[in-house]
């Protein structure tokens, strides 16, 4: 093997374009998520962070998530340069199936990535998220991904998403307290942060809590890089085949295939 690798000579560093979509329209949050992604990305990974051209400033309801999902589809369809992988940086994974139809690049939702990563690290984990009303969204996703038996609780802090843009010590302390309560009540071994806006707090919370704290943005970036390195792409056989061509009207005219 040594002789084979030596004969191959030095390998060129791999470069990949990763499209990072913040499904809400907060520019400050898009920038913070991009910084978190770049902090863990490989040297050859170029992070192109975008947000929809329309939609809510934050996503805290089913209605807002539905509009945001259309914004995710918009950004995948209009992406230039063509991405090698896509990360959807919202814990509801809005527009995940639509994005996978729209591209053959791997598409990773941060909730799906975080749940799977946590399941590798402990027998049971807890989720700490923002608004209590959004806990049901996380619970639905756990069932969809088949990981409901590994999650021992989903806990809301009732911190509005946009408050995470100004995450001072008081806010961090609230999240830490909720996580400590979750660990004790659920007898879990790790915490999944249930919002992309919590990504910058991951290292601090992990140090304070003494357990694995999983930020879906970071995990999704590394999973995307791994899939690209392995040459794996989204299947176009079956329901992830490209949408059939047809005429579109109104504001969505530019999204025609």
mmCIF file of C-alpha atoms in Angstrom:
data_model
loop_
_atom_site.group_PDB
_atom_site.id
_atom_site.type_symbol
_atom_site.label_atom_id
_atom_site.label_comp_id
_atom_site.label_asym_id
_atom_site.label_seq_id
_atom_site.Cartn_x
_atom_site.Cartn_y
_atom_site.Cartn_z
ATOM 1 C CA UNK A 1 0.000 0.000 0.000
ATOM 2 C CA UNK A 2 2.819 2.393 0.826
ATOM 3 C CA UNK A 3 4.295 1.842 -2.643
ATOM 4 C CA UNK A 4 0.950 2.505 -4.291
ATOM 5 C CA UNK A 5 0.344 5.758 -2.391
ATOM 6 C CA UNK A 6 3.927 6.879 -3.010
ATOM 7 C CA UNK A 7 3.533 6.258 -6.731
ATOM 8 C CA UNK A 8 0.387 8.338 -6.768
ATOM 9 C CA UNK A 9 2.408 11.354 -5.611
ATOM 10 C CA UNK A 10 1.118 14.342 -3.651
ATOM 11 C CA UNK A 11 -2.617 14.871 -3.784
ATOM 12 C CA UNK A 12 -4.180 18.193 -4.636
ATOM 13 C CA UNK A 13 -6.316 19.630 -1.831
ATOM 14 C CA UNK A 14 -10.018 19.097 -2.430
ATOM 15 C CA UNK A 15 -12.163 22.183 -2.832
ATOM 16 C CA UNK A 16 -15.926 22.173 -2.459
ATOM 17 C CA UNK A 17 -18.653 24.791 -2.577
ATOM 18 C CA UNK A 18 -21.091 24.471 0.316
ATOM 19 C CA UNK A 19 -24.351 26.383 0.075
ATOM 20 C CA UNK A 20 -25.443 27.309 3.610
ATOM 21 C CA UNK A 21 -29.070 28.444 3.663
ATOM 22 C CA UNK A 22 -30.497 30.343 6.608
ATOM 23 C CA UNK A 23 -34.243 29.936 5.911
ATOM 24 C CA UNK A 24 -35.189 33.123 7.760
ATOM 25 C CA UNK A 25 -34.413 36.623 6.504
ATOM 26 C CA UNK A 26 -32.283 37.925 9.382
ATOM 27 C CA UNK A 27 -28.982 39.057 7.887
ATOM 28 C CA UNK A 28 -27.323 39.163 11.311
ATOM 29 C CA UNK A 29 -28.272 35.544 11.971
ATOM 30 C CA UNK A 30 -27.093 34.476 8.512
ATOM 31 C CA UNK A 31 -23.692 36.001 9.279
ATOM 32 C CA UNK A 32 -23.475 34.356 12.721
ATOM 33 C CA UNK A 33 -24.400 30.948 11.286
ATOM 34 C CA UNK A 34 -21.819 31.384 8.531
ATOM 35 C CA UNK A 35 -19.113 32.138 11.095
ATOM 36 C CA UNK A 36 -20.013 28.979 13.033
ATOM 37 C CA UNK A 37 -19.870 26.937 9.840
ATOM 38 C CA UNK A 38 -16.515 28.355 8.761
ATOM 39 C CA UNK A 39 -15.049 27.634 12.200
ATOM 40 C CA UNK A 40 -15.361 23.878 11.604
ATOM 41 C CA UNK A 41 -15.102 23.690 7.803
ATOM 42 C CA UNK A 42 -12.108 22.037 6.160
ATOM 43 C CA UNK A 43 -9.546 24.379 4.534
ATOM 44 C CA UNK A 44 -10.843 23.584 1.052
ATOM 45 C CA UNK A 45 -14.521 24.203 1.853
ATOM 46 C CA UNK A 46 -15.965 27.463 0.585
ATOM 47 C CA UNK A 47 -19.044 28.496 2.581
ATOM 48 C CA UNK A 48 -21.575 30.524 0.592
ATOM 49 C CA UNK A 49 -24.163 31.721 3.130
ATOM 50 C CA UNK A 50 -27.518 32.955 1.822
ATOM 51 C CA UNK A 51 -31.068 33.687 2.959
ATOM 52 C CA UNK A 52 -34.356 33.789 1.020
ATOM 53 C CA UNK A 53 -35.382 36.851 -0.913
ATOM 54 C CA UNK A 54 -38.725 36.837 0.941
ATOM 55 C CA UNK A 55 -40.247 35.481 4.112
ATOM 56 C CA UNK A 56 -40.218 35.895 7.883
ATOM 57 C CA UNK A 57 -37.380 37.415 9.892
ATOM 58 C CA UNK A 58 -37.553 34.429 12.228
ATOM 59 C CA UNK A 59 -39.357 31.069 12.145
ATOM 60 C CA UNK A 60 -41.509 30.285 15.174
ATOM 61 C CA UNK A 61 -44.724 28.826 13.730
ATOM 62 C CA UNK A 62 -45.983 26.345 11.144
ATOM 63 C CA UNK A 63 -47.155 29.195 8.919
ATOM 64 C CA UNK A 64 -43.737 30.863 8.931
ATOM 65 C CA UNK A 65 -41.994 27.546 8.328
ATOM 66 C CA UNK A 66 -44.131 26.883 5.250
ATOM 67 C CA UNK A 67 -43.149 30.222 3.706
ATOM 68 C CA UNK A 68 -39.518 29.645 4.680
ATOM 69 C CA UNK A 69 -39.545 26.252 2.945
ATOM 70 C CA UNK A 70 -40.396 28.006 -0.324
ATOM 71 C CA UNK A 71 -37.474 30.350 0.345
ATOM 72 C CA UNK A 72 -35.127 27.376 0.753
ATOM 73 C CA UNK A 73 -36.309 25.953 -2.575
ATOM 74 C CA UNK A 74 -35.747 29.363 -4.148
ATOM 75 C CA UNK A 75 -32.146 29.541 -2.958
ATOM 76 C CA UNK A 76 -31.311 26.011 -4.130
ATOM 77 C CA UNK A 77 -32.811 26.618 -7.566
ATOM 78 C CA UNK A 78 -31.043 29.982 -8.012
ATOM 79 C CA UNK A 79 -27.672 28.926 -6.521
ATOM 80 C CA UNK A 80 -24.627 30.168 -8.425
ATOM 81 C CA UNK A 81 -22.041 28.684 -8.364
ATOM 82 C CA UNK A 82 -23.577 25.219 -8.362
ATOM 83 C CA UNK A 83 -23.119 23.787 -4.869
ATOM 84 C CA UNK A 84 -21.343 20.531 -4.093
ATOM 85 C CA UNK A 85 -23.474 20.259 -0.949
ATOM 86 C CA UNK A 86 -26.273 22.164 0.784
ATOM 87 C CA UNK A 87 -26.937 22.723 4.487
ATOM 88 C CA UNK A 88 -30.355 23.969 5.646
ATOM 89 C CA UNK A 89 -29.620 25.922 8.826
ATOM 90 C CA UNK A 90 -32.963 25.920 10.624
ATOM 91 C CA UNK A 91 -33.930 23.330 13.215
ATOM 92 C CA UNK A 92 -37.255 22.636 11.525
ATOM 93 C CA UNK A 93 -35.389 21.442 8.390
ATOM 94 C CA UNK A 94 -37.842 23.437 6.217
ATOM 95 C CA UNK A 95 -37.869 22.576 2.534
ATOM 96 C CA UNK A 96 -35.566 19.578 2.961
ATOM 97 C CA UNK A 97 -37.368 17.278 0.515
ATOM 98 C CA UNK A 98 -37.890 20.082 -2.008
ATOM 99 C CA UNK A 99 -34.193 20.953 -1.886
ATOM 100 C CA UNK A 100 -33.243 17.313 -2.461
ATOM 101 C CA UNK A 101 -35.496 17.239 -5.519
ATOM 102 C CA UNK A 102 -33.956 20.435 -6.853
ATOM 103 C CA UNK A 103 -30.313 19.282 -6.760
ATOM 104 C CA UNK A 104 -28.295 16.086 -6.829
ATOM 105 C CA UNK A 105 -25.858 17.575 -4.306
ATOM 106 C CA UNK A 106 -26.182 16.152 -0.787
ATOM 107 C CA UNK A 107 -28.626 18.247 1.270
ATOM 108 C CA UNK A 108 -28.323 18.112 5.059
ATOM 109 C CA UNK A 109 -30.850 19.544 7.520
ATOM 110 C CA UNK A 110 -29.324 20.575 10.832
ATOM 111 C CA UNK A 111 -31.969 18.828 12.956
ATOM 112 C CA UNK A 112 -31.522 15.487 11.199
ATOM 113 C CA UNK A 113 -27.737 15.854 11.441
ATOM 114 C CA UNK A 114 -27.798 16.784 15.132
ATOM 115 C CA UNK A 115 -30.160 13.959 16.112
ATOM 116 C CA UNK A 116 -28.010 11.350 14.390
ATOM 117 C CA UNK A 117 -24.785 12.757 15.853
ATOM 118 C CA UNK A 118 -26.255 12.686 19.369
ATOM 119 C CA UNK A 119 -27.341 9.085 18.899
ATOM 120 C CA UNK A 120 -23.692 8.169 18.240
ATOM 121 C CA UNK A 121 -22.551 9.719 21.531
ATOM 122 C CA UNK A 122 -25.044 8.552 24.154
ATOM 123 C CA UNK A 123 -27.970 6.218 24.740
ATOM 124 C CA UNK A 124 -30.383 9.119 25.125
ATOM 125 C CA UNK A 125 -30.280 12.863 24.513
ATOM 126 C CA UNK A 126 -32.355 15.954 25.252
ATOM 127 C CA UNK A 127 -33.184 18.875 22.985
ATOM 128 C CA UNK A 128 -33.141 22.461 24.284
ATOM 129 C CA UNK A 129 -34.782 24.878 21.900
ATOM 130 C CA UNK A 130 -36.268 28.368 21.733
ATOM 131 C CA UNK A 131 -40.054 28.817 21.861
ATOM 132 C CA UNK A 132 -42.059 26.103 23.620
ATOM 133 C CA UNK A 133 -44.604 26.128 20.795
ATOM 134 C CA UNK A 134 -41.897 24.858 18.412
ATOM 135 C CA UNK A 135 -41.156 21.763 20.535
ATOM 136 C CA UNK A 136 -43.838 19.883 18.621
ATOM 137 C CA UNK A 137 -41.905 20.521 15.388
ATOM 138 C CA UNK A 138 -38.824 18.825 16.845
ATOM 139 C CA UNK A 139 -40.970 15.934 18.081
ATOM 140 C CA UNK A 140 -42.472 15.464 14.612
ATOM 141 C CA UNK A 141 -38.982 15.411 13.088
ATOM 142 C CA UNK A 142 -37.746 12.848 15.616
ATOM 143 C CA UNK A 143 -40.559 10.528 14.512
ATOM 144 C CA UNK A 144 -39.857 11.214 10.853
ATOM 145 C CA UNK A 145 -36.180 10.339 11.283
ATOM 146 C CA UNK A 146 -36.899 7.294 13.448
ATOM 147 C CA UNK A 147 -35.043 8.650 16.481
ATOM 148 C CA UNK A 148 -37.928 9.329 18.863
ATOM 149 C CA UNK A 149 -36.774 6.488 21.140
ATOM 150 C CA UNK A 150 -33.312 8.031 21.499
ATOM 151 C CA UNK A 151 -34.585 11.472 22.499
ATOM 152 C CA UNK A 152 -35.732 11.657 26.118
ATOM 153 C CA UNK A 153 -37.194 15.150 26.050
ATOM 154 C CA UNK A 154 -37.643 18.355 24.068
ATOM 155 C CA UNK A 155 -37.517 21.503 26.190
ATOM 156 C CA UNK A 156 -38.479 25.058 25.248
ATOM 157 C CA UNK A 157 -36.878 28.105 26.848
ATOM 158 C CA UNK A 158 -39.325 30.652 25.390
ATOM 159 C CA UNK A 159 -36.390 32.702 24.134
ATOM 160 C CA UNK A 160 -37.426 34.382 20.847
ATOM 161 C CA UNK A 161 -35.121 33.394 17.987
ATOM 162 C CA UNK A 162 -34.009 36.950 17.274
ATOM 163 C CA UNK A 163 -32.861 37.442 20.884
ATOM 164 C CA UNK A 164 -30.050 35.003 20.060
ATOM 165 C CA UNK A 165 -28.489 37.744 17.939
ATOM 166 C CA UNK A 166 -27.681 39.515 21.229
ATOM 167 C CA UNK A 167 -26.735 36.506 23.332
ATOM 168 C CA UNK A 168 -25.410 38.069 26.535
ATOM 169 C CA UNK A 169 -24.560 36.222 29.742
ATOM 170 C CA UNK A 170 -28.136 36.340 31.069
ATOM 171 C CA UNK A 171 -29.463 34.567 27.982
ATOM 172 C CA UNK A 172 -26.667 31.980 28.013
ATOM 173 C CA UNK A 173 -27.437 31.327 31.683
ATOM 174 C CA UNK A 174 -31.115 30.679 30.824
ATOM 175 C CA UNK A 175 -30.155 28.115 28.199
ATOM 176 C CA UNK A 176 -27.620 26.525 30.553
ATOM 177 C CA UNK A 177 -30.228 26.232 33.313
ATOM 178 C CA UNK A 178 -32.718 24.614 30.930
ATOM 179 C CA UNK A 179 -30.056 22.169 29.772
ATOM 180 C CA UNK A 180 -29.109 21.219 33.335
ATOM 181 C CA UNK A 181 -32.750 20.602 34.186
ATOM 182 C CA UNK A 182 -33.155 18.503 31.034
ATOM 183 C CA UNK A 183 -30.106 16.373 31.805
ATOM 184 C CA UNK A 184 -31.389 15.660 35.318
ATOM 185 C CA UNK A 185 -35.067 15.159 34.450
ATOM 186 C CA UNK A 186 -34.491 13.066 31.332
ATOM 187 C CA UNK A 187 -31.404 11.209 32.599
ATOM 188 C CA UNK A 188 -29.843 11.982 29.224
ATOM 189 C CA UNK A 189 -26.199 12.050 28.223
ATOM 190 C CA UNK A 190 -26.058 14.906 25.742
ATOM 191 C CA UNK A 191 -27.805 18.116 24.733
ATOM 192 C CA UNK A 192 -28.898 19.004 21.203
ATOM 193 C CA UNK A 193 -29.264 22.743 20.638
ATOM 194 C CA UNK A 194 -32.581 23.278 18.875
ATOM 195 C CA UNK A 195 -31.858 26.429 16.886
ATOM 196 C CA UNK A 196 -29.194 27.442 14.373
ATOM 197 C CA UNK A 197 -28.916 30.747 16.215
ATOM 198 C CA UNK A 198 -27.553 28.848 19.229
ATOM 199 C CA UNK A 199 -24.532 27.624 17.246
ATOM 200 C CA UNK A 200 -22.107 30.260 18.630
ATOM 201 C CA UNK A 201 -22.948 29.114 22.194
ATOM 202 C CA UNK A 202 -22.038 25.456 21.695
ATOM 203 C CA UNK A 203 -18.461 25.476 23.033
ATOM 204 C CA UNK A 204 -19.367 27.548 26.096
ATOM 205 C CA UNK A 205 -22.300 25.324 27.018
ATOM 206 C CA UNK A 206 -20.320 22.130 26.473
ATOM 207 C CA UNK A 207 -17.598 23.347 28.816
ATOM 208 C CA UNK A 208 -20.066 24.407 31.506
ATOM 209 C CA UNK A 209 -22.274 21.336 31.331
ATOM 210 C CA UNK A 210 -19.551 18.713 31.006
ATOM 211 C CA UNK A 211 -21.500 16.686 28.439
ATOM 212 C CA UNK A 212 -21.526 16.639 24.621
ATOM 213 C CA UNK A 213 -23.464 19.646 23.309
ATOM 214 C CA UNK A 214 -24.389 19.192 19.671
ATOM 215 C CA UNK A 215 -24.793 22.139 17.330
ATOM 216 C CA UNK A 216 -26.523 21.018 14.140
ATOM 217 C CA UNK A 217 -24.789 23.603 11.957
ATOM 218 C CA UNK A 218 -21.307 22.278 12.747
ATOM 219 C CA UNK A 219 -22.345 18.639 12.438
ATOM 220 C CA UNK A 220 -24.167 19.242 9.152
ATOM 221 C CA UNK A 221 -21.114 20.935 7.626
ATOM 222 C CA UNK A 222 -18.874 17.982 8.513
ATOM 223 C CA UNK A 223 -21.448 15.444 7.286
ATOM 224 C CA UNK A 224 -21.782 17.336 4.014
ATOM 225 C CA UNK A 225 -18.008 17.361 3.557
ATOM 226 C CA UNK A 226 -17.872 13.621 4.225
ATOM 227 C CA UNK A 227 -20.577 12.789 1.691
ATOM 228 C CA UNK A 228 -18.866 14.895 -0.965
ATOM 229 C CA UNK A 229 -15.487 13.294 -0.203
ATOM 230 C CA UNK A 230 -17.089 9.862 -0.629
ATOM 231 C CA UNK A 231 -18.584 10.866 -3.972
ATOM 232 C CA UNK A 232 -22.147 10.326 -2.736
ATOM 233 C CA UNK A 233 -24.982 12.363 -4.169
ATOM 234 C CA UNK A 234 -28.742 12.626 -3.708
ATOM 235 C CA UNK A 235 -30.549 9.808 -5.495
ATOM 236 C CA UNK A 236 -32.569 10.804 -8.520
ATOM 237 C CA UNK A 237 -34.325 7.443 -8.615
ATOM 238 C CA UNK A 238 -37.851 7.704 -7.271
ATOM 239 C CA UNK A 239 -39.385 10.602 -5.373
ATOM 240 C CA UNK A 240 -36.202 12.722 -5.362
ATOM 241 C CA UNK A 241 -36.203 12.838 -9.162
ATOM 242 C CA UNK A 242 -36.258 16.433 -10.484
ATOM 243 C CA UNK A 243 -39.714 18.054 -10.493
ATOM 244 C CA UNK A 244 -41.434 17.703 -13.885
ATOM 245 C CA UNK A 245 -41.168 20.789 -16.109
ATOM 246 C CA UNK A 246 -44.223 23.002 -16.239
ATOM 247 C CA UNK A 247 -45.225 26.646 -16.418
ATOM 248 C CA UNK A 248 -45.065 28.749 -13.252
ATOM 249 C CA UNK A 249 -46.812 32.040 -12.585
ATOM 250 C CA UNK A 250 -46.512 35.105 -10.377
ATOM 251 C CA UNK A 251 -43.513 35.719 -8.140
ATOM 252 C CA UNK A 252 -42.367 32.082 -8.592
ATOM 253 C CA UNK A 253 -41.917 32.432 -12.373
ATOM 254 C CA UNK A 254 -38.122 32.605 -11.963
ATOM 255 C CA UNK A 255 -38.117 29.146 -10.327
ATOM 256 C CA UNK A 256 -39.236 27.266 -13.447
ATOM 257 C CA UNK A 257 -37.019 24.253 -14.036
#
